[in-house]
PDB file of C-alpha atoms and ligand atoms in Angstrom:
ATOM      1  CA  MET A   1     -67.507 -40.375  15.896  1.00 75.00           C
ATOM      2  CA  SER A   2     -68.640 -36.760  15.371  1.00 83.00           C
ATOM      3  CA  PHE A   3     -66.180 -34.152  14.209  1.00 90.00           C
ATOM      4  CA  GLN A   4     -66.142 -32.361  17.579  1.00 91.00           C
ATOM      5  CA  GLN A   5     -65.420 -35.674  19.354  1.00 93.00           C
ATOM      6  CA  ALA A   6     -62.631 -36.476  16.878  1.00 93.00           C
ATOM      7  CA  LEU A   7     -61.078 -33.005  17.295  1.00 96.00           C
ATOM      8  CA  GLY A   8     -61.342 -33.175  21.109  1.00 96.00           C
ATOM      9  CA  ALA A   9     -59.825 -36.665  21.227  1.00 97.00           C
ATOM     10  CA  THR A  10     -56.948 -35.692  18.929  1.00 98.00           C
ATOM     11  CA  ALA A  11     -56.278 -32.501  20.920  1.00 98.00           C
ATOM     12  CA  ALA A  12     -56.080 -34.509  24.177  1.00 97.00           C
ATOM     13  CA  GLU A  13     -53.741 -37.096  22.602  1.00 98.00           C
ATOM     14  CA  ILE A  14     -51.504 -34.410  21.068  1.00 98.00           C
ATOM     15  CA  ASP A  15     -51.318 -32.524  24.367  1.00 98.00           C
ATOM     16  CA  ALA A  16     -50.329 -35.695  26.204  1.00 98.00           C
ATOM     17  CA  LEU A  17     -47.726 -36.574  23.562  1.00 98.00           C
ATOM     18  CA  LEU A  18     -46.205 -33.065  23.498  1.00 98.00           C
ATOM     19  CA  ASP A  19     -46.087 -33.142  27.301  1.00 98.00           C
ATOM     20  CA  ARG A  20     -44.097 -36.407  27.085  1.00 98.00           C
ATOM     21  CA  LEU A  21     -41.866 -35.156  24.251  1.00 98.00           C
ATOM     22  CA  LEU A  22     -41.047 -31.910  26.093  1.00 98.00           C
ATOM     23  CA  PRO A  23     -40.371 -32.889  29.730  1.00 97.00           C
ATOM     24  CA  PRO A  24     -39.574 -29.797  31.845  1.00 95.00           C
ATOM     25  CA  ASP A  25     -36.270 -31.161  33.182  1.00 92.00           C
ATOM     26  CA  ALA A  26     -34.889 -33.185  30.264  1.00 89.00           C
ATOM     27  CA  PHE A  27     -32.901 -30.478  28.480  1.00 94.00           C
ATOM     28  CA  PRO A  28     -29.997 -28.299  29.671  1.00 94.00           C
ATOM     29  CA  ALA A  29     -31.804 -24.927  29.271  1.00 96.00           C
ATOM     30  CA  PRO A  30     -34.855 -24.931  31.581  1.00 97.00           C
ATOM     31  CA  ARG A  31     -36.081 -21.420  30.701  1.00 98.00           C
ATOM     32  CA  VAL A  32     -36.212 -22.135  26.956  1.00 98.00           C
ATOM     33  CA  THR A  33     -37.823 -25.524  27.669  1.00 98.00           C
ATOM     34  CA  ALA A  34     -40.453 -23.767  29.801  1.00 98.00           C
ATOM     35  CA  ALA A  35     -41.132 -21.303  26.973  1.00 98.00           C
ATOM     36  CA  MET A  36     -41.450 -24.188  24.473  1.00 98.00           C
ATOM     37  CA  ARG A  37     -43.973 -25.883  26.766  1.00 98.00           C
ATOM     38  CA  TYR A  38     -45.806 -22.584  27.287  1.00 98.00           C
ATOM     39  CA  ALA A  39     -46.119 -22.110  23.503  1.00 98.00           C
ATOM     40  CA  ALA A  40     -46.954 -25.703  22.605  1.00 98.00           C
ATOM     41  CA  LEU A  41     -49.203 -27.056  25.381  1.00 97.00           C
ATOM     42  CA  GLY A  42     -52.902 -26.296  25.877  1.00 85.00           C
ATOM     43  CA  GLN A  43     -55.549 -24.222  24.111  1.00 85.00           C
ATOM     44  CA  GLY A  44     -54.687 -24.853  20.446  1.00 94.00           C
ATOM     45  CA  LYS A  45     -57.430 -26.438  18.334  1.00 95.00           C
ATOM     46  CA  ARG A  46     -54.907 -29.022  17.021  1.00 97.00           C
ATOM     47  CA  LEU A  47     -56.564 -28.857  13.622  1.00 97.00           C
ATOM     48  CA  ARG A  48     -53.409 -29.726  11.698  1.00 98.00           C
ATOM     49  CA  PRO A  49     -52.714 -32.895  13.758  1.00 98.00           C
ATOM     50  CA  LEU A  50     -56.360 -33.880  13.227  1.00 98.00           C
ATOM     51  CA  LEU A  51     -55.801 -33.614   9.470  1.00 98.00           C
ATOM     52  CA  VAL A  52     -52.686 -35.805   9.727  1.00 98.00           C
ATOM     53  CA  ALA A  53     -54.542 -38.390  11.830  1.00 98.00           C
ATOM     54  CA  GLU A  54     -57.629 -38.520   9.621  1.00 98.00           C
ATOM     55  CA  SER A  55     -55.613 -38.602   6.374  1.00 98.00           C
ATOM     56  CA  ALA A  56     -53.500 -41.427   7.809  1.00 98.00           C
ATOM     57  CA  ALA A  57     -56.616 -43.284   8.988  1.00 98.00           C
ATOM     58  CA  LEU A  58     -57.780 -43.521   5.350  1.00 98.00           C
ATOM     59  CA  PHE A  59     -54.844 -45.913   4.835  1.00 98.00           C
ATOM     60  CA  ALA A  60     -55.092 -47.750   8.183  1.00 98.00           C
ATOM     61  CA  VAL A  61     -51.849 -46.233   9.507  1.00 98.00           C
ATOM     62  CA  PRO A  62     -51.262 -47.073  13.223  1.00 98.00           C
ATOM     63  CA  ARG A  63     -52.527 -44.076  15.192  1.00 98.00           C
ATOM     64  CA  GLU A  64     -49.365 -43.579  17.280  1.00 98.00           C
ATOM     65  CA  ARG A  65     -47.356 -42.980  14.085  1.00 98.00           C
ATOM     66  CA  ALA A  66     -49.867 -40.409  12.816  1.00 98.00           C
ATOM     67  CA  LEU A  67     -49.860 -38.668  16.209  1.00 98.00           C
ATOM     68  CA  ARG A  68     -46.073 -38.303  16.156  1.00 98.00           C
ATOM     69  CA  ALA A  69     -46.250 -36.741  12.679  1.00 98.00           C
ATOM     70  CA  GLY A  70     -49.077 -34.521  13.968  1.00 98.00           C
ATOM     71  CA  ALA A  71     -47.076 -33.492  17.042  1.00 98.00           C
ATOM     72  CA  ALA A  72     -44.090 -32.580  14.846  1.00 99.00           C
ATOM     73  CA  LEU A  73     -46.332 -30.441  12.636  1.00 98.00           C
ATOM     74  CA  GLU A  74     -47.898 -28.797  15.698  1.00 98.00           C
ATOM     75  CA  CYS A  75     -44.382 -27.860  16.927  1.00 98.00           C
ATOM     76  CA  VAL A  76     -43.789 -26.054  13.605  1.00 98.00           C
ATOM     77  CA  HIS A  77     -47.189 -24.354  13.809  1.00 98.00           C
ATOM     78  CA  CYS A  78     -46.513 -23.205  17.404  1.00 98.00           C
ATOM     79  CA  TYR A  79     -43.074 -21.873  16.435  1.00 98.00           C
ATOM     80  CA  SER A  80     -44.696 -19.849  13.638  1.00 98.00           C
ATOM     81  CA  LEU A  81     -47.176 -18.332  16.100  1.00 98.00           C
ATOM     82  CA  VAL A  82     -44.398 -17.429  18.603  1.00 98.00           C
ATOM     83  CA  HIS A  83     -42.299 -15.716  15.921  1.00 98.00           C
ATOM     84  CA  ASP A  84     -45.313 -14.098  14.221  1.00 98.00           C
ATOM     85  CA  ASP A  85     -46.286 -12.477  17.552  1.00 98.00           C
ATOM     86  CA  LEU A  86     -42.849 -10.866  18.077  1.00 98.00           C
ATOM     87  CA  PRO A  87     -42.501  -7.049  17.935  1.00 98.00           C
ATOM     88  CA  ALA A  88     -40.575  -7.334  14.636  1.00 97.00           C
ATOM     89  CA  MET A  89     -43.560  -9.081  13.051  1.00 96.00           C
ATOM     90  CA  ASP A  90     -47.197  -8.677  14.178  1.00 94.00           C
ATOM     91  CA  ASP A  91     -46.329  -7.398  17.685  1.00 96.00           C
ATOM     92  CA  ASP A  92     -49.176  -9.141  19.522  1.00 96.00           C
ATOM     93  CA  ASP A  93     -49.747  -9.381  23.286  1.00 97.00           C
ATOM     94  CA  LEU A  94     -52.411 -12.119  23.301  1.00 95.00           C
ATOM     95  CA  ARG A  95     -52.396 -15.608  21.785  1.00 96.00           C
ATOM     96  CA  ARG A  96     -54.663 -18.564  22.596  1.00 95.00           C
ATOM     97  CA  GLY A  97     -56.235 -16.456  25.344  1.00 92.00           C
ATOM     98  CA  LYS A  98     -52.991 -15.820  27.262  1.00 96.00           C
ATOM     99  CA  PRO A  99     -49.967 -13.482  26.975  1.00 97.00           C
ATOM    100  CA  THR A 100     -47.788 -14.205  23.945  1.00 98.00           C
ATOM    101  CA  THR A 101     -44.552 -16.071  24.637  1.00 98.00           C
ATOM    102  CA  HIS A 102     -42.301 -12.985  24.440  1.00 98.00           C
ATOM    103  CA  LYS A 103     -44.619 -11.207  26.911  1.00 98.00           C
ATOM    104  CA  ALA A 104     -44.656 -14.141  29.350  1.00 98.00           C
ATOM    105  CA  PHE A 105     -40.874 -14.650  29.048  1.00 98.00           C
ATOM    106  CA  ASP A 106     -38.760 -12.196  26.997  1.00 98.00           C
ATOM    107  CA  GLU A 107     -37.964 -11.672  23.318  1.00 98.00           C
ATOM    108  CA  ALA A 108     -34.691 -13.590  23.229  1.00 98.00           C
ATOM    109  CA  THR A 109     -36.261 -16.581  24.997  1.00 98.00           C
ATOM    110  CA  ALA A 110     -39.253 -16.484  22.630  1.00 98.00           C
ATOM    111  CA  ILE A 111     -36.987 -16.462  19.553  1.00 98.00           C
ATOM    112  CA  LEU A 112     -34.983 -19.378  20.926  1.00 98.00           C
ATOM    113  CA  ALA A 113     -38.118 -21.313  21.943  1.00 98.00           C
ATOM    114  CA  GLY A 114     -39.481 -20.878  18.393  1.00 98.00           C
ATOM    115  CA  ASP A 115     -36.190 -22.012  16.860  1.00 98.00           C
ATOM    116  CA  ALA A 116     -36.090 -25.011  19.200  1.00 98.00           C
ATOM    117  CA  LEU A 117     -39.695 -26.028  18.433  1.00 98.00           C
ATOM    118  CA  LEU A 118     -38.921 -25.875  14.697  1.00 98.00           C
ATOM    119  CA  THR A 119     -35.839 -28.047  14.939  1.00 98.00           C
ATOM    120  CA  TYR A 120     -37.446 -30.418  17.452  1.00 98.00           C
ATOM    121  CA  ALA A 121     -40.139 -31.184  14.865  1.00 98.00           C
ATOM    122  CA  PHE A 122     -37.504 -32.827  12.658  1.00 98.00           C
ATOM    123  CA  ASP A 123     -36.049 -34.694  15.633  1.00 98.00           C
ATOM    124  CA  ILE A 124     -39.531 -36.154  16.280  1.00 98.00           C
ATOM    125  CA  LEU A 125     -40.087 -37.106  12.627  1.00 98.00           C
ATOM    126  CA  SER A 126     -36.679 -38.747  12.283  1.00 98.00           C
ATOM    127  CA  GLY A 127     -37.223 -40.973  15.344  1.00 98.00           C
ATOM    128  CA  ALA A 128     -37.811 -44.678  14.589  1.00 98.00           C
ATOM    129  CA  GLU A 129     -41.151 -44.588  16.498  1.00 98.00           C
ATOM    130  CA  THR A 130     -42.557 -42.386  13.714  1.00 98.00           C
ATOM    131  CA  HIS A 131     -42.155 -45.173  11.134  1.00 98.00           C
ATOM    132  CA  PRO A 132     -39.895 -48.245  11.025  1.00 98.00           C
ATOM    133  CA  ASP A 133     -38.850 -47.479   7.418  1.00 98.00           C
ATOM    134  CA  ALA A 134     -36.192 -44.723   7.251  1.00 98.00           C
ATOM    135  CA  THR A 135     -37.253 -43.874   3.667  1.00 98.00           C
ATOM    136  CA  VAL A 136     -40.735 -43.004   4.905  1.00 98.00           C
ATOM    137  CA  ARG A 137     -39.245 -40.870   7.695  1.00 98.00           C
ATOM    138  CA  LEU A 138     -37.055 -39.066   5.155  1.00 98.00           C
ATOM    139  CA  LYS A 139     -40.100 -38.326   2.978  1.00 98.00           C
ATOM    140  CA  LEU A 140     -41.887 -36.847   6.014  1.00 98.00           C
ATOM    141  CA  VAL A 141     -38.847 -34.713   6.895  1.00 98.00           C
ATOM    142  CA  SER A 142     -38.537 -33.471   3.318  1.00 98.00           C
ATOM    143  CA  SER A 143     -42.257 -32.673   3.032  1.00 98.00           C
ATOM    144  CA  LEU A 144     -42.304 -30.712   6.316  1.00 98.00           C
ATOM    145  CA  ALA A 145     -39.053 -28.878   5.496  1.00 98.00           C
ATOM    146  CA  LYS A 146     -40.471 -27.714   2.159  1.00 98.00           C
ATOM    147  CA  ALA A 147     -43.815 -26.733   3.701  1.00 98.00           C
ATOM    148  CA  ALA A 148     -42.235 -24.738   6.546  1.00 98.00           C
ATOM    149  CA  GLY A 149     -39.368 -23.110   4.644  1.00 98.00           C
ATOM    150  CA  VAL A 150     -38.735 -20.511   1.983  1.00 98.00           C
ATOM    151  CA  ALA A 151     -40.816 -22.412  -0.585  1.00 98.00           C
ATOM    152  CA  GLY A 152     -43.725 -22.516   1.872  1.00 98.00           C
ATOM    153  CA  MET A 153     -44.676 -20.783   5.122  1.00 98.00           C
ATOM    154  CA  VAL A 154     -41.578 -18.580   5.537  1.00 98.00           C
ATOM    155  CA  GLY A 155     -41.803 -17.527   1.871  1.00 98.00           C
ATOM    156  CA  GLY A 156     -45.473 -16.626   2.349  1.00 97.00           C
ATOM    157  CA  GLN A 157     -44.734 -14.668   5.519  1.00 96.00           C
ATOM    158  CA  ALA A 158     -41.975 -12.717   3.686  1.00 97.00           C
ATOM    159  CA  LEU A 159     -44.311 -11.865   0.784  1.00 96.00           C
ATOM    160  CA  ASP A 160     -47.025 -10.869   3.267  1.00 93.00           C
ATOM    161  CA  ILE A 161     -44.667  -8.442   5.024  1.00 93.00           C
ATOM    162  CA  GLU A 162     -43.578  -6.963   1.654  1.00 92.00           C
ATOM    163  CA  ALA A 163     -47.210  -6.539   0.608  1.00 90.00           C
ATOM    164  CA  GLU A 164     -47.915  -4.335   3.662  1.00 85.00           C
ATOM    165  CA  THR A 165     -45.698  -1.568   2.288  1.00 82.00           C
ATOM    166  CA  ARG A 166     -46.780  -1.621  -1.353  1.00 79.00           C
ATOM    167  CA  THR A 167     -50.122  -0.611  -2.754  1.00 77.00           C
ATOM    168  CA  GLY A 168     -52.178  -2.531  -5.270  1.00 79.00           C
ATOM    169  CA  ALA A 169     -51.949  -6.122  -3.968  1.00 82.00           C
ATOM    170  CA  GLY A 170     -54.681  -7.954  -5.879  1.00 88.00           C
ATOM    171  CA  LEU A 171     -56.612 -11.169  -5.367  1.00 91.00           C
ATOM    172  CA  SER A 172     -53.995 -13.342  -7.100  1.00 92.00           C
ATOM    173  CA  ASP A 173     -51.259 -11.878  -4.830  1.00 92.00           C
ATOM    174  CA  ILE A 174     -53.285 -12.652  -1.705  1.00 92.00           C
ATOM    175  CA  VAL A 175     -54.116 -16.163  -2.913  1.00 94.00           C
ATOM    176  CA  LEU A 176     -50.405 -16.877  -3.506  1.00 96.00           C
ATOM    177  CA  ILE A 177     -49.350 -15.386  -0.146  1.00 95.00           C
ATOM    178  CA  GLN A 178     -51.950 -17.364   1.795  1.00 94.00           C
ATOM    179  CA  SER A 179     -51.357 -20.569  -0.146  1.00 96.00           C
ATOM    180  CA  LEU A 180     -47.743 -20.397   1.087  1.00 97.00           C
ATOM    181  CA  LYS A 181     -48.164 -18.829   4.527  1.00 96.00           C
ATOM    182  CA  THR A 182     -51.119 -20.867   5.772  1.00 95.00           C
ATOM    183  CA  GLY A 183     -51.856 -23.434   3.052  1.00 97.00           C
ATOM    184  CA  ALA A 184     -48.437 -25.103   2.976  1.00 98.00           C
ATOM    185  CA  LEU A 185     -48.828 -26.606   6.474  1.00 98.00           C
ATOM    186  CA  PHE A 186     -52.345 -27.838   5.629  1.00 98.00           C
ATOM    187  CA  ARG A 187     -50.958 -29.511   2.483  1.00 98.00           C
ATOM    188  CA  HIS A 188     -48.180 -31.120   4.522  1.00 98.00           C
ATOM    189  CA  ALA A 189     -50.724 -32.361   7.109  1.00 98.00           C
ATOM    190  CA  CYS A 190     -52.706 -34.239   4.472  1.00 98.00           C
ATOM    191  CA  GLU A 191     -49.657 -35.401   2.531  1.00 98.00           C
ATOM    192  CA  ALA A 192     -48.117 -36.780   5.740  1.00 98.00           C
ATOM    193  CA  GLY A 193     -51.067 -39.170   6.113  1.00 98.00           C
ATOM    194  CA  ALA A 194     -50.524 -40.447   2.571  1.00 98.00           C
ATOM    195  CA  ILE A 195     -46.746 -40.742   3.091  1.00 98.00           C
ATOM    196  CA  LEU A 196     -47.262 -42.797   6.271  1.00 98.00           C
ATOM    197  CA  GLY A 197     -49.739 -44.989   4.384  1.00 98.00           C
ATOM    198  CA  GLY A 198     -47.585 -45.388   1.264  1.00 98.00           C
ATOM    199  CA  ALA A 199     -50.496 -43.963  -0.753  1.00 98.00           C
ATOM    200  CA  ASP A 200     -51.044 -41.468  -3.602  1.00 98.00           C
ATOM    201  CA  PRO A 201     -51.418 -38.021  -1.970  1.00 98.00           C
ATOM    202  CA  ALA A 202     -53.110 -36.334  -4.989  1.00 98.00           C
ATOM    203  CA  PRO A 203     -56.776 -36.278  -3.790  1.00 98.00           C
ATOM    204  CA  LEU A 204     -55.697 -35.176  -0.301  1.00 98.00           C
ATOM    205  CA  LEU A 205     -53.489 -32.405  -1.718  1.00 98.00           C
ATOM    206  CA  ARG A 206     -56.440 -31.070  -3.769  1.00 98.00           C
ATOM    207  CA  TYR A 207     -58.572 -31.118  -0.602  1.00 98.00           C
ATOM    208  CA  ALA A 208     -55.823 -29.391   1.421  1.00 98.00           C
ATOM    209  CA  GLU A 209     -55.411 -26.610  -1.153  1.00 97.00           C
ATOM    210  CA  LYS A 210     -59.121 -25.785  -0.888  1.00 97.00           C
ATOM    211  CA  ILE A 211     -59.364 -25.917   2.907  1.00 97.00           C
ATOM    212  CA  GLY A 212     -56.164 -23.871   3.322  1.00 96.00           C
ATOM    213  CA  LEU A 213     -57.693 -21.037   1.317  1.00 96.00           C
ATOM    214  CA  ALA A 214     -61.074 -21.423   3.046  1.00 96.00           C
ATOM    215  CA  PHE A 215     -59.275 -21.276   6.433  1.00 95.00           C
ATOM    216  CA  GLN A 216     -57.608 -17.972   5.560  1.00 94.00           C
ATOM    217  CA  ILE A 217     -60.840 -16.429   4.211  1.00 95.00           C
ATOM    218  CA  ALA A 218     -62.545 -17.493   7.463  1.00 95.00           C
ATOM    219  CA  ASP A 219     -59.624 -15.973   9.433  1.00 92.00           C
ATOM    220  CA  ASP A 220     -60.091 -12.640   7.615  1.00 92.00           C
ATOM    221  CA  ILE A 221     -63.845 -12.762   8.331  1.00 94.00           C
ATOM    222  CA  LEU A 222     -63.230 -13.506  12.030  1.00 93.00           C
ATOM    223  CA  ASP A 223     -60.727 -10.622  12.213  1.00 90.00           C
ATOM    224  CA  VAL A 224     -63.623  -8.289  11.295  1.00 90.00           C
ATOM    225  CA  GLU A 225     -66.602  -9.994  12.976  1.00 89.00           C
ATOM    226  CA  SER A 226     -65.199 -11.531  16.169  1.00 80.00           C
ATOM    227  CA  THR A 227     -63.858 -10.156  19.467  1.00 79.00           C
ATOM    228  CA  PRO A 228     -60.556 -10.667  21.347  1.00 83.00           C
ATOM    229  CA  ASP A 229     -62.493 -12.513  24.085  1.00 83.00           C
ATOM    230  CA  ALA A 230     -63.969 -15.012  21.627  1.00 79.00           C
ATOM    231  CA  LEU A 231     -60.794 -15.455  19.545  1.00 76.00           C
ATOM    232  CA  GLY A 232     -58.165 -15.350  22.292  1.00 77.00           C
ATOM    233  CA  LYS A 233     -56.115 -12.894  20.189  1.00 77.00           C
ATOM    234  CA  ALA A 234     -56.406  -9.320  18.953  1.00 75.00           C
ATOM    235  CA  THR A 235     -58.984  -8.545  16.248  1.00 71.00           C
ATOM    236  CA  GLN A 236     -59.198  -5.768  13.605  1.00 74.00           C
ATOM    237  CA  LYS A 237     -55.424  -6.256  13.198  1.00 69.00           C
ATOM    238  CA  ASP A 238     -55.315  -6.497   9.407  1.00 68.00           C
ATOM    239  CA  LYS A 239     -56.676  -3.023   8.704  1.00 64.00           C
ATOM    240  CA  GLY A 240     -54.375  -1.491  11.325  1.00 64.00           C
ATOM    241  CA  MET A 241     -51.340  -3.057   9.608  1.00 68.00           C
ATOM    242  CA  GLY A 242     -52.425  -2.059   6.087  1.00 68.00           C
ATOM    243  CA  LYS A 243     -52.849  -5.702   5.044  1.00 75.00           C
ATOM    244  CA  ALA A 244     -55.057  -6.446   2.037  1.00 80.00           C
ATOM    245  CA  THR A 245     -57.463  -9.220   2.986  1.00 88.00           C
ATOM    246  CA  PHE A 246     -60.051 -11.370   1.216  1.00 92.00           C
ATOM    247  CA  VAL A 247     -62.783  -9.306   2.915  1.00 92.00           C
ATOM    248  CA  ASP A 248     -61.321  -6.033   1.514  1.00 90.00           C
ATOM    249  CA  LEU A 249     -60.920  -7.432  -1.959  1.00 90.00           C
ATOM    250  CA  LEU A 250     -64.170  -9.393  -2.256  1.00 93.00           C
ATOM    251  CA  GLY A 251     -66.526  -7.754   0.237  1.00 94.00           C
ATOM    252  CA  MET A 252     -67.992  -9.681   3.183  1.00 93.00           C
ATOM    253  CA  ALA A 253     -70.834 -11.425   1.309  1.00 95.00           C
ATOM    254  CA  GLU A 254     -68.614 -12.649  -1.544  1.00 95.00           C
ATOM    255  CA  ALA A 255     -65.876 -13.731   0.911  1.00 96.00           C
ATOM    256  CA  LYS A 256     -68.441 -15.918   2.703  1.00 95.00           C
ATOM    257  CA  ALA A 257     -69.735 -17.301  -0.608  1.00 96.00           C
ATOM    258  CA  ARG A 258     -66.172 -18.143  -1.741  1.00 96.00           C
ATOM    259  CA  ALA A 259     -65.412 -19.909   1.531  1.00 96.00           C
ATOM    260  CA  ALA A 260     -68.592 -22.005   1.204  1.00 96.00           C
ATOM    261  CA  ALA A 261     -67.759 -22.892  -2.425  1.00 97.00           C
ATOM    262  CA  LEU A 262     -64.253 -23.977  -1.382  1.00 97.00           C
ATOM    263  CA  VAL A 263     -65.741 -26.332   1.217  1.00 97.00           C
ATOM    264  CA  ASP A 264     -67.841 -27.987  -1.530  1.00 98.00           C
ATOM    265  CA  GLU A 265     -64.782 -28.300  -3.775  1.00 98.00           C
ATOM    266  CA  ALA A 266     -62.725 -29.740  -0.897  1.00 98.00           C
ATOM    267  CA  THR A 267     -65.279 -32.434  -0.084  1.00 98.00           C
ATOM    268  CA  ALA A 268     -65.669 -33.286  -3.804  1.00 98.00           C
ATOM    269  CA  SER A 269     -61.903 -33.957  -3.912  1.00 98.00           C
ATOM    270  CA  LEU A 270     -62.355 -36.736  -1.333  1.00 98.00           C
ATOM    271  CA  ALA A 271     -65.264 -38.512  -3.090  1.00 98.00           C
ATOM    272  CA  VAL A 272     -62.863 -41.332  -3.981  1.00 98.00           C
ATOM    273  CA  TYR A 273     -62.664 -42.302  -0.260  1.00 98.00           C
ATOM    274  CA  GLY A 274     -66.453 -42.439   0.274  1.00 97.00           C
ATOM    275  CA  ASP A 275     -67.675 -42.487   3.887  1.00 96.00           C
ATOM    276  CA  ARG A 276     -64.142 -43.047   5.222  1.00 97.00           C
ATOM    277  CA  ALA A 277     -63.556 -39.308   4.608  1.00 97.00           C
ATOM    278  CA  ALA A 278     -66.569 -38.243   6.739  1.00 96.00           C
ATOM    279  CA  VAL A 279     -64.462 -36.547   9.449  1.00 96.00           C
ATOM    280  CA  LEU A 280     -62.283 -34.772   6.860  1.00 97.00           C
ATOM    281  CA  ASN A 281     -65.446 -33.524   5.151  1.00 97.00           C
ATOM    282  CA  GLU A 282     -66.733 -32.218   8.481  1.00 97.00           C
ATOM    283  CA  ALA A 283     -63.316 -30.630   9.123  1.00 97.00           C
ATOM    284  CA  ALA A 284     -63.731 -28.599   5.923  1.00 97.00           C
ATOM    285  CA  ARG A 285     -67.114 -27.338   7.147  1.00 97.00           C
ATOM    286  CA  PHE A 286     -65.717 -26.610  10.630  1.00 95.00           C
ATOM    287  CA  ILE A 287     -62.941 -24.493   9.115  1.00 95.00           C
ATOM    288  CA  VAL A 288     -65.418 -21.943   7.751  1.00 94.00           C
ATOM    289  CA  GLU A 289     -68.028 -22.207  10.532  1.00 92.00           C
ATOM    290  CA  ARG A 290     -65.622 -21.979  13.513  1.00 85.00           C
ATOM    291  CA  ARG A 291     -65.944 -19.046  15.927  1.00 80.00           C
ATOM    292  CA  LYS A 292     -62.218 -19.086  16.920  1.00 78.00           C
TER     293      LYS A 292
HETATM  294  C1  LIG B   1     -43.077 -16.360  11.562  1.00 72.54           C
HETATM  295  C2  LIG B   1     -42.065 -17.941   9.858  1.00 72.54           C
HETATM  296  C3  LIG B   1     -43.227 -17.300  10.427  1.00 72.54           C
HETATM  297  C4  LIG B   1     -44.402 -17.579   9.902  1.00 72.54           C
HETATM  298  C5  LIG B   1     -45.647 -17.089  10.438  1.00 72.54           C
HETATM  299  C6  LIG B   1     -48.701 -18.876   9.843  1.00 72.54           C
HETATM  300  C7  LIG B   1     -47.976 -17.655  10.199  1.00 72.54           C
HETATM  301  C8  LIG B   1     -46.729 -17.390   9.475  1.00 72.54           C
HETATM  302  C9  LIG B   1     -48.350 -16.815  11.172  1.00 72.54           C
HETATM  303  C10 LIG B   1     -49.525 -17.004  11.986  1.00 72.54           C
HETATM  304  C11 LIG B   1     -50.288 -15.740  12.053  1.00 72.54           C
HETATM  305  C12 LIG B   1     -51.675 -15.959  11.746  1.00 72.54           C
HETATM  306  C13 LIG B   1     -52.627 -15.564  12.814  1.00 72.54           C
HETATM  307  C14 LIG B   1     -52.033 -16.449  10.576  1.00 72.54           C
HETATM  308  C15 LIG B   1     -53.405 -16.715  10.230  1.00 72.54           C
HETATM  309  C16 LIG B   1     -53.699 -18.156  10.107  1.00 72.54           C
HETATM  310  C17 LIG B   1     -53.315 -18.914  11.308  1.00 72.54           C
HETATM  311  C18 LIG B   1     -52.109 -19.728  11.158  1.00 72.54           C
HETATM  312  C19 LIG B   1     -54.052 -18.865  12.410  1.00 72.54           C
HETATM  313  C20 LIG B   1     -53.801 -19.648  13.633  1.00 72.54           C
HETATM  314  O1  LIG B   1     -54.079 -21.000  13.417  1.00 72.54           O
HETATM  315  P1  LIG B   1     -55.183 -21.800  14.268  1.00 72.54           P
HETATM  316  O2  LIG B   1     -56.503 -21.068  14.194  1.00 72.54           O
HETATM  317  O3  LIG B   1     -54.586 -21.601  15.720  1.00 72.54           O
HETATM  318  O4  LIG B   1     -55.195 -23.223  13.853  1.00 72.54           O
HETATM  319  P2  LIG B   1     -54.608 -22.559  17.026  1.00 72.54           P
HETATM  320  O5  LIG B   1     -54.306 -21.612  18.151  1.00 72.54           O
HETATM  321  O6  LIG B   1     -55.975 -23.185  17.154  1.00 72.54           O
HETATM  322  O7  LIG B   1     -53.528 -23.574  16.823  1.00 72.54           O
END
């Protein structure tokens, strides 16, 4: 199966699963449920669930278990986008080609929908359908909690906000910020596959570290070179907010060269899996070649 087919198939499965996990009438607060569905369903690339599914496939994990872990991770990712778009953070009007959640609903509903997506992720992971062994489920919960929290994505977001108001952020600062803010969820995605398969996560974690950084360099390049129509979100945001980016620090040509080198390093990390890692290798290339 080609990478595009694998990504399309995973996106369709994740959409169907999230639709089932978030029925419009199942919870007592219909407006927040509607905002959760608005933020979580449709349009996302579902790259992180693809990484969970392909990492798990290396160890012959049943696909429905990997999809549940992928859906939980996607809930955390969607929460981060909803909160990141709020006026107190990036103050964005457009996300995935449609109005941001606080624009379509209101700020309080968007905050609550983000909170509810975050906590629902752990509800999904702790369900027996995710894995029959409670120890495995606990490892998944712990891994996602660390990746999403103050030692991971939230910590990176806090450092990123601090860096906007101080001068002199260097390359090592940006690498640390992005490794936490964006990289932590990529590392969890790949580790989750190994946890579900009862396998050593080390090669997958090395791969995830490289693609997480490559993803952020590509994001900085797209912020300069792409358009809101193509990306489905505002562009040229980083300069406006005084954010130091890989493109500022390295220049465009070197940023592209670094991203390409990281793809080579990522695929080298998976050599131990041979051809079974073909889709993950293509995912690394997609991350730097994508147009959105
Ligand atoms: C608010 C706690 C909190 C954290 C926010 C990750 C993050 C931290 C904010 C997202 C803002 C952003 C645009 C970061 C750049 C990298 C990124 C996560 C891009 C969006 O991910 P894609 O391209 O999006 O996978 P889709 O829409 O395809 O899911």
